[in-house]
C-alpha positions as a Python dict, from the first residue, in 0.01 Angstrom:
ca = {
    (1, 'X'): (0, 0, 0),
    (2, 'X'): (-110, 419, 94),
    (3, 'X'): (-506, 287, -27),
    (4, 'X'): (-550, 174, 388),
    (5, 'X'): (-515, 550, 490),
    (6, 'X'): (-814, 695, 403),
    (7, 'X'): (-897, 1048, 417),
    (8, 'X'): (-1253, 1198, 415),
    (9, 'X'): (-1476, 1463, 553),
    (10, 'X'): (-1420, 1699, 916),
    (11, 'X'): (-1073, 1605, 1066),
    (12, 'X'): (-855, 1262, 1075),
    (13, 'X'): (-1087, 967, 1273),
    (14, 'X'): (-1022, 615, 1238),
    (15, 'X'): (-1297, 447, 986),
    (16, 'X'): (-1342, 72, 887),
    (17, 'X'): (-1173, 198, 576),
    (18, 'X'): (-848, 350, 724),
    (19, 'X'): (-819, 748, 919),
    (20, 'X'): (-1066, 993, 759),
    (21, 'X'): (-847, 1363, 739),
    (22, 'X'): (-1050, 1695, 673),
    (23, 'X'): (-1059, 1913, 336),
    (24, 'X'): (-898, 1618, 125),
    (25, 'X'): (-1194, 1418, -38),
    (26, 'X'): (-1149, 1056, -144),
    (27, 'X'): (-766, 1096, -125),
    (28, 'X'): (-563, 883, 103),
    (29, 'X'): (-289, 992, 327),
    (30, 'X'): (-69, 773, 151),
    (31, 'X'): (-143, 984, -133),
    (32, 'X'): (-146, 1327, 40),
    (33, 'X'): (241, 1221, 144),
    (34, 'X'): (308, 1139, -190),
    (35, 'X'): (173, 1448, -303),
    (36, 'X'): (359, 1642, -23),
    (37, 'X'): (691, 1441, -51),
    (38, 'X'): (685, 1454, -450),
    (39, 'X'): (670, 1821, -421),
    (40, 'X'): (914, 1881, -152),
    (41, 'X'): (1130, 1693, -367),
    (42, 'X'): (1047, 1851, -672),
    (43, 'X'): (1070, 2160, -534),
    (44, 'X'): (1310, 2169, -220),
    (45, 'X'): (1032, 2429, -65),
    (46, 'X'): (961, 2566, 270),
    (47, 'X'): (570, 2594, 150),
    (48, 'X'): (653, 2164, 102),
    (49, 'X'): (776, 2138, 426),
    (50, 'X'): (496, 2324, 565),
    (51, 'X'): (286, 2097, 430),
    (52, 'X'): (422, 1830, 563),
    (53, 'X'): (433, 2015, 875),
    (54, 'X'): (41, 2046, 830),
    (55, 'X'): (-6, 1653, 792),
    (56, 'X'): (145, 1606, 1125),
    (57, 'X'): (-129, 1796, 1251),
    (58, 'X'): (-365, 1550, 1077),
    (59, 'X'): (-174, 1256, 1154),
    (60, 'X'): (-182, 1321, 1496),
    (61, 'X'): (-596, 1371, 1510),
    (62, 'X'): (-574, 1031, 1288),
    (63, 'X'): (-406, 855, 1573),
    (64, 'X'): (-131, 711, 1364),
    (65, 'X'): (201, 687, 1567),
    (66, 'X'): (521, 765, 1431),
    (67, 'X'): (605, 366, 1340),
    (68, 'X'): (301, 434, 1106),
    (69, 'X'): (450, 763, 965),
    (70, 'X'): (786, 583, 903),
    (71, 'X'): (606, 306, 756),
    (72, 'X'): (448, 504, 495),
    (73, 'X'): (720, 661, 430),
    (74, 'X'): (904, 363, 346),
    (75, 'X'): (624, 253, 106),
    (76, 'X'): (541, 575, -76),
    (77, 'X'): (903, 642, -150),
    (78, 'X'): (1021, 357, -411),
    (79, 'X'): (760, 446, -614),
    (80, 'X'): (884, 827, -609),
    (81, 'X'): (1233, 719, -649),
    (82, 'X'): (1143, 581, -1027),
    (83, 'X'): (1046, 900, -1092),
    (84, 'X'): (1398, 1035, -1031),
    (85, 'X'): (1722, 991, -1253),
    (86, 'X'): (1971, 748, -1145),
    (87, 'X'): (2228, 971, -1072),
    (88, 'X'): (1990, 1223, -818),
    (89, 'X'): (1877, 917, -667),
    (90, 'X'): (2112, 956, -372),
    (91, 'X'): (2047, 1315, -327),
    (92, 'X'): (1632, 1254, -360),
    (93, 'X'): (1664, 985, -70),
    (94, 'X'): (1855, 1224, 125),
    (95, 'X'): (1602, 1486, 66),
    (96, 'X'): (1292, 1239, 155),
    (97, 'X'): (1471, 1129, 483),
    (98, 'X'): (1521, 1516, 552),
    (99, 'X'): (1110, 1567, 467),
    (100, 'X'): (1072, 1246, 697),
    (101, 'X'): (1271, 1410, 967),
    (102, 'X'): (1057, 1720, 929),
    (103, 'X'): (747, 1515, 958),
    (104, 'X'): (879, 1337, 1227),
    (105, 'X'): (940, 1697, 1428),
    (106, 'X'): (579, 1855, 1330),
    (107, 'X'): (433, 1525, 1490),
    (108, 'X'): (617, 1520, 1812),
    (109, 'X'): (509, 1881, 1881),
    (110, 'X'): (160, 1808, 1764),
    (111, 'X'): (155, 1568, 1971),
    (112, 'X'): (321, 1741, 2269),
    (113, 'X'): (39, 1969, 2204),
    (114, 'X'): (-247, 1733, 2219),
    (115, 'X'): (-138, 1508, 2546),
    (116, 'X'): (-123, 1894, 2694),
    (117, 'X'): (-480, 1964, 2567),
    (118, 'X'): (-563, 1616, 2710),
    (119, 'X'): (-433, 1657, 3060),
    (120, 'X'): (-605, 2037, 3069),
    (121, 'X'): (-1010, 1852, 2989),
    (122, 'X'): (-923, 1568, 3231),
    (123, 'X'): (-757, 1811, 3484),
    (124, 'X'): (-1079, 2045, 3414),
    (125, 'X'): (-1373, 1747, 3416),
    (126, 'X'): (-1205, 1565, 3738),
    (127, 'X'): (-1225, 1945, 3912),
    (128, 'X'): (-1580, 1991, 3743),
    (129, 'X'): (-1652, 1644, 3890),
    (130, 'X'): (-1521, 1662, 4275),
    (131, 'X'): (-1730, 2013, 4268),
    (132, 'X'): (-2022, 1835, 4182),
    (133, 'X'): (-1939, 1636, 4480),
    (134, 'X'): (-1865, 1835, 4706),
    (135, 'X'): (-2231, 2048, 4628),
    (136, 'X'): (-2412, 1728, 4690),
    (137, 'X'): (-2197, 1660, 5015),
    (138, 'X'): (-2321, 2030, 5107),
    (139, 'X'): (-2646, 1969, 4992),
    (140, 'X'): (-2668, 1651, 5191),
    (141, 'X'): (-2588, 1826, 5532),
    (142, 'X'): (-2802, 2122, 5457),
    (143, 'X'): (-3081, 1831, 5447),
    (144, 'X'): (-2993, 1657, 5689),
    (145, 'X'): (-2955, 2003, 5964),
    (146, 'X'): (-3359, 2069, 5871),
    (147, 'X'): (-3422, 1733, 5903),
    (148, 'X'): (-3246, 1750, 6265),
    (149, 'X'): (-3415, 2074, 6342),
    (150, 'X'): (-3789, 1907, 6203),
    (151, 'X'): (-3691, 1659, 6447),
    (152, 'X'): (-3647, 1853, 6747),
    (153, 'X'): (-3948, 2077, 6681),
    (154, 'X'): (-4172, 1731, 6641),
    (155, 'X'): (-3989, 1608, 6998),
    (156, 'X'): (-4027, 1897, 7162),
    (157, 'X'): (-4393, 1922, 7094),
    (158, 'X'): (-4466, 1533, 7129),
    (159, 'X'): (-4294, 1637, 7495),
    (160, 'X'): (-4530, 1945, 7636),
    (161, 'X'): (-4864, 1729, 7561),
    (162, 'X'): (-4720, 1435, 7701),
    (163, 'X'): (-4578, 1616, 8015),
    (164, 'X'): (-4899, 1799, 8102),
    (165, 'X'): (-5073, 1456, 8061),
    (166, 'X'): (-4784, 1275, 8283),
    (167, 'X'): (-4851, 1575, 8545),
    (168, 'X'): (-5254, 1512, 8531),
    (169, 'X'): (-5188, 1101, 8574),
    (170, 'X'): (-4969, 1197, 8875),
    (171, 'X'): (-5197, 1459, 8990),
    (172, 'X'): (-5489, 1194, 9019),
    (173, 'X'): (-5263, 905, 9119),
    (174, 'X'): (-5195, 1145, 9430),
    (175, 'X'): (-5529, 1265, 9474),
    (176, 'X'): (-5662, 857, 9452),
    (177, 'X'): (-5379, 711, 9709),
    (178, 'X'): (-5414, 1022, 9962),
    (179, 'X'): (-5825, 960, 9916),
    (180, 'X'): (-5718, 559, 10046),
}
């Protein structure tokens, strides 16, 4: 039955009981589309269909798909049905199909709306990432040019001791063969 949809506290998130939606304590979604479809049927409002409009919102946070949506749909409304006269009966399901439909619409363009959120943060982290990258690339080669230059000072003064002390070893090699 609606009791596995549970909302509760900041925004729809999936919970061990059921999908937790914002500013509705302890009631289920099950019963929030009750509540929404009862009135939209009582009623025949735009402010209904709003609502239901609203849900979508919540529905898509939630994570329910649409097979969920229509599944709820299809339990919440026999019981709203008994409610009606015989004779509207026909016009009532018409009416909860058209609500349905509505729902249907909010929560495509809800949804449309979040994979586009979605793609913008993963667009936005992987740039935020390969410019990390590319800093520590930069960083890297700015190391490794002092490093280079370190290197070549070092070599180049390892070479002026070791040159005037290869000059004096020549120097007195010379000096001792011309002395034999």
């Amino acid at each position: 039955m609606w009791g596995n949809f549970l909302l509760k506290g900041d925004g729809l998130r999936l919970s061990r009981e059921g999908f937790a939606l914002g500013s509705v304590d302890d009631e289920t979604v099950g019963a929030l589309y009750a509540r929404t479809l009862k009135s939209y049927l009582t009623e025949r409002s735009e402010e209904a269909l709003y609502s239901a409009s609203l849900l979508s919102e919540h529905i898509v946070q939630s994570g329910l798909g649409p097979e969920d949506i229509v599944a709820l749909h299809f339990e919440v409304l026999p019981a709203l049905l008994d409610e009606v006269p015989p004779r509207s009966r026909a016009i009532a399901v018409g009416d909860a199909h058209q609500f349905l439909l509505e729902v249907m619409i909010a929560y495509g363009a809800r949804y449309r709306e979040y994979l586009d959120l979605k793609l913008v943060e993963s667009v936005r982290t992987a740039e935020e990432a390969a410019a990390r990258v590319q800093e520590e690339a930069n960083q890297a080669g700015e190391r490794e040019e002092r490093m280079r230059q370190a290197l070549m000072i070092i070599t180049h003064e390892l070479r002026n001791p070791l040159t005037a002390a290869r000059g004096s070893v020549d120097l007195r090699s010379e000096e001792h063969t011309s002395e034999l």
